[in-house]
Amino acid sequence: MSIYGQRGRELLLDLKRSDWLPSYNDEGVRATLQEISLHFNELTDQASAASSAERTSATNKGAIPMQTRPSMLLHDAAIRRNKRCLLAYHNHRADKLRALRWETSAALPTHVRALLSEAEVDFFAEYDRLVSRYSAAMDLDLGANVTPPEEDFALVRVVHSGLGRIVTEIGTVALDVGTTHSLPRNDVEHLIRQGALQQLNGEENI
């Protein structure tokens, strides 16, 4: 058995070393669960042995022998530590995926998908469905203006091909690659977040 609680700690260090999210560490998660199981089995065995010793002892009825308590407490602490690490590991990754949903407007980039477990891909898809259903029910574009804009119009340059034409509040606009437009922010915010449009600061050459 490794150092008590070490497996869970390694998962958190894996997160700390990453700029955003590391690849899902399936091997590390399994190893942490296995360590929890080993500690639990050892704790159960010691509790059973202590119970047997209690039944054969004429004194200290109902008490765990003093010599057994430190070991049992240590195994219990290791179990709790690894559980907390597993919860922190998965919660951190889930938080990143929820934030990504608002940044990309439901589009899961291929390079991000490669970092996720199958369960995390399903989580992202289900979270997107929940947001989309609520948005439709309230008749609100929840993805528009996540950060309050300073101006109603955005100056953008088209950097991805295949966008076609979009209908905006000022009319229909053809989004051909390399063209630049001043468009209502509400109509193009999702394309800016997806990287299809590059927002210009007004000082750049058009």
PDB file of C-alpha atoms in Angstrom:
ATOM      1  CA  MET A   1       0.000   0.000   0.000  1.00  0.00           C
ATOM      2  CA  SER A   2       1.292   3.469  -0.916  1.00  0.00           C
ATOM      3  CA  ILE A   3       1.645   6.367   1.501  1.00  0.00           C
ATOM      4  CA  TYR A   4      -1.775   6.901   3.075  1.00  0.00           C
ATOM      5  CA  GLY A   5      -3.889   9.294   1.007  1.00  0.00           C
ATOM      6  CA  GLN A   6      -1.136   9.770  -1.587  1.00  0.00           C
ATOM      7  CA  ARG A   7      -3.183   8.650  -4.589  1.00  0.00           C
ATOM      8  CA  GLY A   8      -5.807  11.340  -4.123  1.00  0.00           C
ATOM      9  CA  ARG A   9      -3.136  13.986  -3.576  1.00  0.00           C
ATOM     10  CA  GLU A  10      -1.524  13.091  -6.895  1.00  0.00           C
ATOM     11  CA  LEU A  11      -4.816  13.744  -8.698  1.00  0.00           C
ATOM     12  CA  LEU A  12      -4.979  17.264  -7.281  1.00  0.00           C
ATOM     13  CA  LEU A  13      -1.341  17.930  -8.143  1.00  0.00           C
ATOM     14  CA  ASP A  14      -2.175  16.853 -11.695  1.00  0.00           C
ATOM     15  CA  LEU A  15      -4.792  19.640 -11.822  1.00  0.00           C
ATOM     16  CA  LYS A  16      -2.425  22.194 -10.293  1.00  0.00           C
ATOM     17  CA  ARG A  17       0.258  21.547 -12.891  1.00  0.00           C
ATOM     18  CA  SER A  18      -2.160  22.085 -15.794  1.00  0.00           C
ATOM     19  CA  ASP A  19      -2.843  25.453 -17.444  1.00  0.00           C
ATOM     20  CA  TRP A  20      -6.528  24.537 -17.894  1.00  0.00           C
ATOM     21  CA  LEU A  21      -7.468  20.862 -17.614  1.00  0.00           C
ATOM     22  CA  PRO A  22      -5.212  17.831 -17.926  1.00  0.00           C
ATOM     23  CA  SER A  23      -6.427  14.650 -19.589  1.00  0.00           C
ATOM     24  CA  TYR A  24      -8.821  12.740 -17.356  1.00  0.00           C
ATOM     25  CA  ASN A  25      -6.638  10.530 -15.178  1.00  0.00           C
ATOM     26  CA  ASP A  26      -8.643   7.320 -15.289  1.00  0.00           C
ATOM     27  CA  GLU A  27      -5.725   5.289 -13.960  1.00  0.00           C
ATOM     28  CA  GLY A  28      -5.236   7.672 -11.036  1.00  0.00           C
ATOM     29  CA  VAL A  29      -8.944   7.649 -10.165  1.00  0.00           C
ATOM     30  CA  ARG A  30      -9.030   3.844 -10.222  1.00  0.00           C
ATOM     31  CA  ALA A  31      -5.896   3.672  -8.091  1.00  0.00           C
ATOM     32  CA  THR A  32      -7.440   6.067  -5.556  1.00  0.00           C
ATOM     33  CA  LEU A  33     -10.629   3.999  -5.385  1.00  0.00           C
ATOM     34  CA  GLN A  34      -8.544   0.858  -4.963  1.00  0.00           C
ATOM     35  CA  GLU A  35      -6.605   2.493  -2.116  1.00  0.00           C
ATOM     36  CA  ILE A  36      -9.890   3.446  -0.441  1.00  0.00           C
ATOM     37  CA  SER A  37     -11.045  -0.152  -0.772  1.00  0.00           C
ATOM     38  CA  LEU A  38      -7.799  -1.462   0.747  1.00  0.00           C
ATOM     39  CA  HIS A  39      -8.051   0.901   3.697  1.00  0.00           C
ATOM     40  CA  PHE A  40     -11.707   0.008   4.183  1.00  0.00           C
ATOM     41  CA  ASN A  41     -10.941  -3.732   4.183  1.00  0.00           C
ATOM     42  CA  GLU A  42      -8.105  -3.216   6.668  1.00  0.00           C
ATOM     43  CA  LEU A  43     -10.342  -1.088   8.868  1.00  0.00           C
ATOM     44  CA  THR A  44     -13.095  -3.703   8.743  1.00  0.00           C
ATOM     45  CA  ASP A  45     -10.665  -6.490   9.622  1.00  0.00           C
ATOM     46  CA  GLN A  46      -9.310  -4.556  12.599  1.00  0.00           C
ATOM     47  CA  ALA A  47     -12.810  -3.697  13.792  1.00  0.00           C
ATOM     48  CA  SER A  48     -13.806  -7.370  13.581  1.00  0.00           C
ATOM     49  CA  ALA A  49     -10.671  -8.428  15.448  1.00  0.00           C
ATOM     50  CA  ALA A  50     -11.323  -5.801  18.131  1.00  0.00           C
ATOM     51  CA  SER A  51     -14.912  -6.997  18.444  1.00  0.00           C
ATOM     52  CA  SER A  52     -13.771 -10.593  18.863  1.00  0.00           C
ATOM     53  CA  ALA A  53     -11.219  -9.565  21.481  1.00  0.00           C
ATOM     54  CA  GLU A  54     -13.923  -7.663  23.332  1.00  0.00           C
ATOM     55  CA  ARG A  55     -16.170 -10.714  23.523  1.00  0.00           C
ATOM     56  CA  THR A  56     -13.396 -12.849  25.000  1.00  0.00           C
ATOM     57  CA  SER A  57     -12.262 -10.188  27.486  1.00  0.00           C
ATOM     58  CA  ALA A  58     -13.774  -9.944  30.943  1.00  0.00           C
ATOM     59  CA  THR A  59     -12.944  -6.217  31.139  1.00  0.00           C
ATOM     60  CA  ASN A  60     -13.455  -3.159  28.953  1.00  0.00           C
ATOM     61  CA  LYS A  61     -16.778  -4.416  27.628  1.00  0.00           C
ATOM     62  CA  GLY A  62     -17.927  -2.253  24.690  1.00  0.00           C
ATOM     63  CA  ALA A  63     -14.536  -0.519  24.286  1.00  0.00           C
ATOM     64  CA  ILE A  64     -12.052  -0.809  21.414  1.00  0.00           C
ATOM     65  CA  PRO A  65      -8.637  -1.875  22.724  1.00  0.00           C
ATOM     66  CA  MET A  66      -6.286   1.108  23.053  1.00  0.00           C
ATOM     67  CA  GLN A  67      -3.585  -0.570  20.977  1.00  0.00           C
ATOM     68  CA  THR A  68      -5.996  -0.863  18.026  1.00  0.00           C
ATOM     69  CA  ARG A  69      -7.370   2.674  17.993  1.00  0.00           C
ATOM     70  CA  PRO A  70      -4.431   4.548  16.369  1.00  0.00           C
ATOM     71  CA  SER A  71      -4.341   2.180  13.399  1.00  0.00           C
ATOM     72  CA  MET A  72      -8.113   2.327  12.902  1.00  0.00           C
ATOM     73  CA  LEU A  73      -8.110   6.111  13.089  1.00  0.00           C
ATOM     74  CA  LEU A  74      -5.294   6.250  10.531  1.00  0.00           C
ATOM     75  CA  HIS A  75      -7.139   4.041   8.040  1.00  0.00           C
ATOM     76  CA  ASP A  76     -10.325   6.042   8.542  1.00  0.00           C
ATOM     77  CA  ALA A  77      -8.452   9.330   7.957  1.00  0.00           C
ATOM     78  CA  ALA A  78      -6.881   7.947   4.756  1.00  0.00           C
ATOM     79  CA  ILE A  79     -10.313   6.926   3.444  1.00  0.00           C
ATOM     80  CA  ARG A  80     -11.770  10.362   4.156  1.00  0.00           C
ATOM     81  CA  ARG A  81      -8.781  12.155   2.639  1.00  0.00           C
ATOM     82  CA  ASN A  82      -8.956  10.181  -0.592  1.00  0.00           C
ATOM     83  CA  LYS A  83     -12.721  10.735  -0.827  1.00  0.00           C
ATOM     84  CA  ARG A  84     -12.275  14.481  -0.425  1.00  0.00           C
ATOM     85  CA  CYS A  85      -9.564  14.477  -3.093  1.00  0.00           C
ATOM     86  CA  LEU A  86     -11.778  12.565  -5.533  1.00  0.00           C
ATOM     87  CA  LEU A  87     -14.666  14.968  -4.930  1.00  0.00           C
ATOM     88  CA  ALA A  88     -12.396  18.010  -5.356  1.00  0.00           C
ATOM     89  CA  TYR A  89     -10.875  16.553  -8.548  1.00  0.00           C
ATOM     90  CA  HIS A  90     -14.211  15.915 -10.238  1.00  0.00           C
ATOM     91  CA  ASN A  91     -15.853  19.100  -8.972  1.00  0.00           C
ATOM     92  CA  HIS A  92     -12.988  21.228 -10.326  1.00  0.00           C
ATOM     93  CA  ARG A  93     -13.309  19.587 -13.743  1.00  0.00           C
ATOM     94  CA  ALA A  94     -17.100  20.013 -13.723  1.00  0.00           C
ATOM     95  CA  ASP A  95     -16.707  23.722 -12.885  1.00  0.00           C
ATOM     96  CA  LYS A  96     -14.357  24.144 -15.851  1.00  0.00           C
ATOM     97  CA  LEU A  97     -16.848  22.452 -18.178  1.00  0.00           C
ATOM     98  CA  ARG A  98     -19.739  24.617 -16.967  1.00  0.00           C
ATOM     99  CA  ALA A  99     -17.650  27.737 -17.594  1.00  0.00           C
ATOM    100  CA  LEU A 100     -16.669  26.412 -21.032  1.00  0.00           C
ATOM    101  CA  ARG A 101     -20.348  26.088 -21.978  1.00  0.00           C
ATOM    102  CA  TRP A 102     -20.787  29.831 -21.582  1.00  0.00           C
ATOM    103  CA  GLU A 103     -17.555  30.654 -23.391  1.00  0.00           C
ATOM    104  CA  THR A 104     -18.204  28.460 -26.465  1.00  0.00           C
ATOM    105  CA  SER A 105     -22.020  28.550 -26.610  1.00  0.00           C
ATOM    106  CA  ALA A 106     -22.507  24.762 -26.567  1.00  0.00           C
ATOM    107  CA  ALA A 107     -19.697  23.914 -29.005  1.00  0.00           C
ATOM    108  CA  LEU A 108     -17.272  21.434 -27.450  1.00  0.00           C
ATOM    109  CA  PRO A 109     -13.900  21.889 -29.196  1.00  0.00           C
ATOM    110  CA  THR A 110     -12.277  18.716 -30.480  1.00  0.00           C
ATOM    111  CA  HIS A 111      -9.060  19.308 -28.529  1.00  0.00           C
ATOM    112  CA  VAL A 112     -11.097  19.675 -25.318  1.00  0.00           C
ATOM    113  CA  ARG A 113     -13.136  16.536 -25.970  1.00  0.00           C
ATOM    114  CA  ALA A 114      -9.890  14.564 -26.132  1.00  0.00           C
ATOM    115  CA  LEU A 115      -9.133  15.583 -22.516  1.00  0.00           C
ATOM    116  CA  LEU A 116     -12.452  14.391 -21.096  1.00  0.00           C
ATOM    117  CA  SER A 117     -13.839  11.124 -19.867  1.00  0.00           C
ATOM    118  CA  GLU A 118     -16.986   9.737 -21.466  1.00  0.00           C
ATOM    119  CA  ALA A 119     -18.965  10.748 -18.377  1.00  0.00           C
ATOM    120  CA  GLU A 120     -17.651  14.330 -18.644  1.00  0.00           C
ATOM    121  CA  VAL A 121     -18.675  14.563 -22.306  1.00  0.00           C
ATOM    122  CA  ASP A 122     -22.165  13.410 -21.273  1.00  0.00           C
ATOM    123  CA  PHE A 123     -22.166  15.950 -18.417  1.00  0.00           C
ATOM    124  CA  PHE A 124     -21.328  18.805 -20.792  1.00  0.00           C
ATOM    125  CA  ALA A 125     -24.049  17.738 -23.239  1.00  0.00           C
ATOM    126  CA  GLU A 126     -26.672  17.440 -20.495  1.00  0.00           C
ATOM    127  CA  TYR A 127     -25.695  20.798 -18.977  1.00  0.00           C
ATOM    128  CA  ASP A 128     -26.034  22.362 -22.420  1.00  0.00           C
ATOM    129  CA  ARG A 129     -29.507  20.825 -22.811  1.00  0.00           C
ATOM    130  CA  LEU A 130     -30.598  22.203 -19.439  1.00  0.00           C
ATOM    131  CA  VAL A 131     -29.375  25.710 -20.292  1.00  0.00           C
ATOM    132  CA  SER A 132     -30.946  25.569 -23.770  1.00  0.00           C
ATOM    133  CA  ARG A 133     -34.319  24.371 -22.453  1.00  0.00           C
ATOM    134  CA  TYR A 134     -34.385  27.083 -19.800  1.00  0.00           C
ATOM    135  CA  SER A 135     -33.345  29.710 -22.338  1.00  0.00           C
ATOM    136  CA  ALA A 136     -36.158  28.639 -24.683  1.00  0.00           C
ATOM    137  CA  ALA A 137     -38.718  28.536 -21.873  1.00  0.00           C
ATOM    138  CA  MET A 138     -37.802  32.072 -20.759  1.00  0.00           C
ATOM    139  CA  ASP A 139     -37.419  33.296 -24.369  1.00  0.00           C
ATOM    140  CA  LEU A 140     -34.003  34.713 -23.484  1.00  0.00           C
ATOM    141  CA  ASP A 141     -30.577  34.339 -25.061  1.00  0.00           C
ATOM    142  CA  LEU A 142     -28.646  33.569 -21.900  1.00  0.00           C
ATOM    143  CA  GLY A 143     -25.389  33.457 -23.806  1.00  0.00           C
ATOM    144  CA  ALA A 144     -25.618  37.030 -25.033  1.00  0.00           C
ATOM    145  CA  ASN A 145     -23.581  39.664 -23.247  1.00  0.00           C
ATOM    146  CA  VAL A 146     -22.216  37.440 -20.512  1.00  0.00           C
ATOM    147  CA  THR A 147     -19.988  40.423 -19.756  1.00  0.00           C
ATOM    148  CA  PRO A 148     -21.897  43.720 -19.981  1.00  0.00           C
ATOM    149  CA  PRO A 149     -20.760  45.410 -23.235  1.00  0.00           C
ATOM    150  CA  GLU A 150     -19.513  48.962 -23.405  1.00  0.00           C
ATOM    151  CA  GLU A 151     -21.064  49.388 -26.860  1.00  0.00           C
ATOM    152  CA  ASP A 152     -24.098  47.905 -28.609  1.00  0.00           C
ATOM    153  CA  PHE A 153     -22.149  47.212 -31.826  1.00  0.00           C
ATOM    154  CA  ALA A 154     -19.016  45.131 -32.272  1.00  0.00           C
ATOM    155  CA  LEU A 155     -16.423  45.568 -34.998  1.00  0.00           C
ATOM    156  CA  VAL A 156     -15.527  42.072 -36.200  1.00  0.00           C
ATOM    157  CA  ARG A 157     -13.511  40.328 -38.902  1.00  0.00           C
ATOM    158  CA  VAL A 158     -14.588  36.949 -40.305  1.00  0.00           C
ATOM    159  CA  VAL A 159     -11.829  34.373 -39.769  1.00  0.00           C
ATOM    160  CA  HIS A 160     -13.687  31.074 -40.378  1.00  0.00           C
ATOM    161  CA  SER A 161     -15.178  29.976 -43.673  1.00  0.00           C
ATOM    162  CA  GLY A 162     -18.605  28.483 -44.200  1.00  0.00           C
ATOM    163  CA  LEU A 163     -20.552  30.861 -41.974  1.00  0.00           C
ATOM    164  CA  GLY A 164     -22.842  31.934 -44.794  1.00  0.00           C
ATOM    165  CA  ARG A 165     -25.351  34.695 -44.153  1.00  0.00           C
ATOM    166  CA  ILE A 166     -26.881  35.719 -40.831  1.00  0.00           C
ATOM    167  CA  VAL A 167     -29.944  37.786 -40.104  1.00  0.00           C
ATOM    168  CA  THR A 168     -29.298  40.674 -37.718  1.00  0.00           C
ATOM    169  CA  GLU A 169     -31.454  43.475 -36.438  1.00  0.00           C
ATOM    170  CA  ILE A 170     -29.975  45.723 -39.141  1.00  0.00           C
ATOM    171  CA  GLY A 171     -30.514  43.222 -41.960  1.00  0.00           C
ATOM    172  CA  THR A 172     -28.927  40.175 -43.589  1.00  0.00           C
ATOM    173  CA  VAL A 173     -25.123  40.055 -43.674  1.00  0.00           C
ATOM    174  CA  ALA A 174     -22.840  37.735 -45.662  1.00  0.00           C
ATOM    175  CA  LEU A 175     -19.990  36.545 -43.457  1.00  0.00           C
ATOM    176  CA  ASP A 176     -17.282  35.938 -46.044  1.00  0.00           C
ATOM    177  CA  VAL A 177     -13.771  35.172 -44.825  1.00  0.00           C
ATOM    178  CA  GLY A 178     -11.639  38.298 -44.440  1.00  0.00           C
ATOM    179  CA  THR A 179     -14.531  40.744 -44.480  1.00  0.00           C
ATOM    180  CA  THR A 180     -15.055  43.200 -41.661  1.00  0.00           C
ATOM    181  CA  HIS A 181     -18.385  44.329 -40.258  1.00  0.00           C
ATOM    182  CA  SER A 182     -19.860  46.481 -37.515  1.00  0.00           C
ATOM    183  CA  LEU A 183     -22.732  44.360 -36.222  1.00  0.00           C
ATOM    184  CA  PRO A 184     -25.117  44.321 -33.255  1.00  0.00           C
ATOM    185  CA  ARG A 185     -23.287  42.557 -30.469  1.00  0.00           C
ATOM    186  CA  ASN A 186     -26.325  40.462 -29.534  1.00  0.00           C
ATOM    187  CA  ASP A 187     -26.340  38.900 -33.016  1.00  0.00           C
ATOM    188  CA  VAL A 188     -22.662  37.922 -33.156  1.00  0.00           C
ATOM    189  CA  GLU A 189     -21.625  37.377 -29.523  1.00  0.00           C
ATOM    190  CA  HIS A 190     -21.828  33.585 -29.868  1.00  0.00           C
ATOM    191  CA  LEU A 191     -19.682  33.631 -33.030  1.00  0.00           C
ATOM    192  CA  ILE A 192     -17.050  35.748 -31.289  1.00  0.00           C
ATOM    193  CA  ARG A 193     -16.896  33.280 -28.391  1.00  0.00           C
ATOM    194  CA  GLN A 194     -16.579  30.370 -30.821  1.00  0.00           C
ATOM    195  CA  GLY A 195     -13.663  32.091 -32.562  1.00  0.00           C
ATOM    196  CA  ALA A 196     -15.442  32.331 -35.915  1.00  0.00           C
ATOM    197  CA  LEU A 197     -15.285  36.132 -35.706  1.00  0.00           C
ATOM    198  CA  GLN A 198     -12.359  38.174 -34.443  1.00  0.00           C
ATOM    199  CA  GLN A 199     -13.365  41.249 -32.487  1.00  0.00           C
ATOM    200  CA  LEU A 200     -11.366  44.333 -33.437  1.00  0.00           C
ATOM    201  CA  ASN A 201     -10.618  47.183 -31.079  1.00  0.00           C
ATOM    202  CA  GLY A 202     -11.244  49.952 -33.570  1.00  0.00           C
ATOM    203  CA  GLU A 203      -7.572  50.864 -33.850  1.00  0.00           C
ATOM    204  CA  GLU A 204      -6.685  47.854 -35.983  1.00  0.00           C
ATOM    205  CA  ASN A 205      -6.542  48.209 -39.755  1.00  0.00           C
ATOM    206  CA  ILE A 206      -9.758  47.126 -41.432  1.00  0.00           C
TER     207      ILE A 206
END
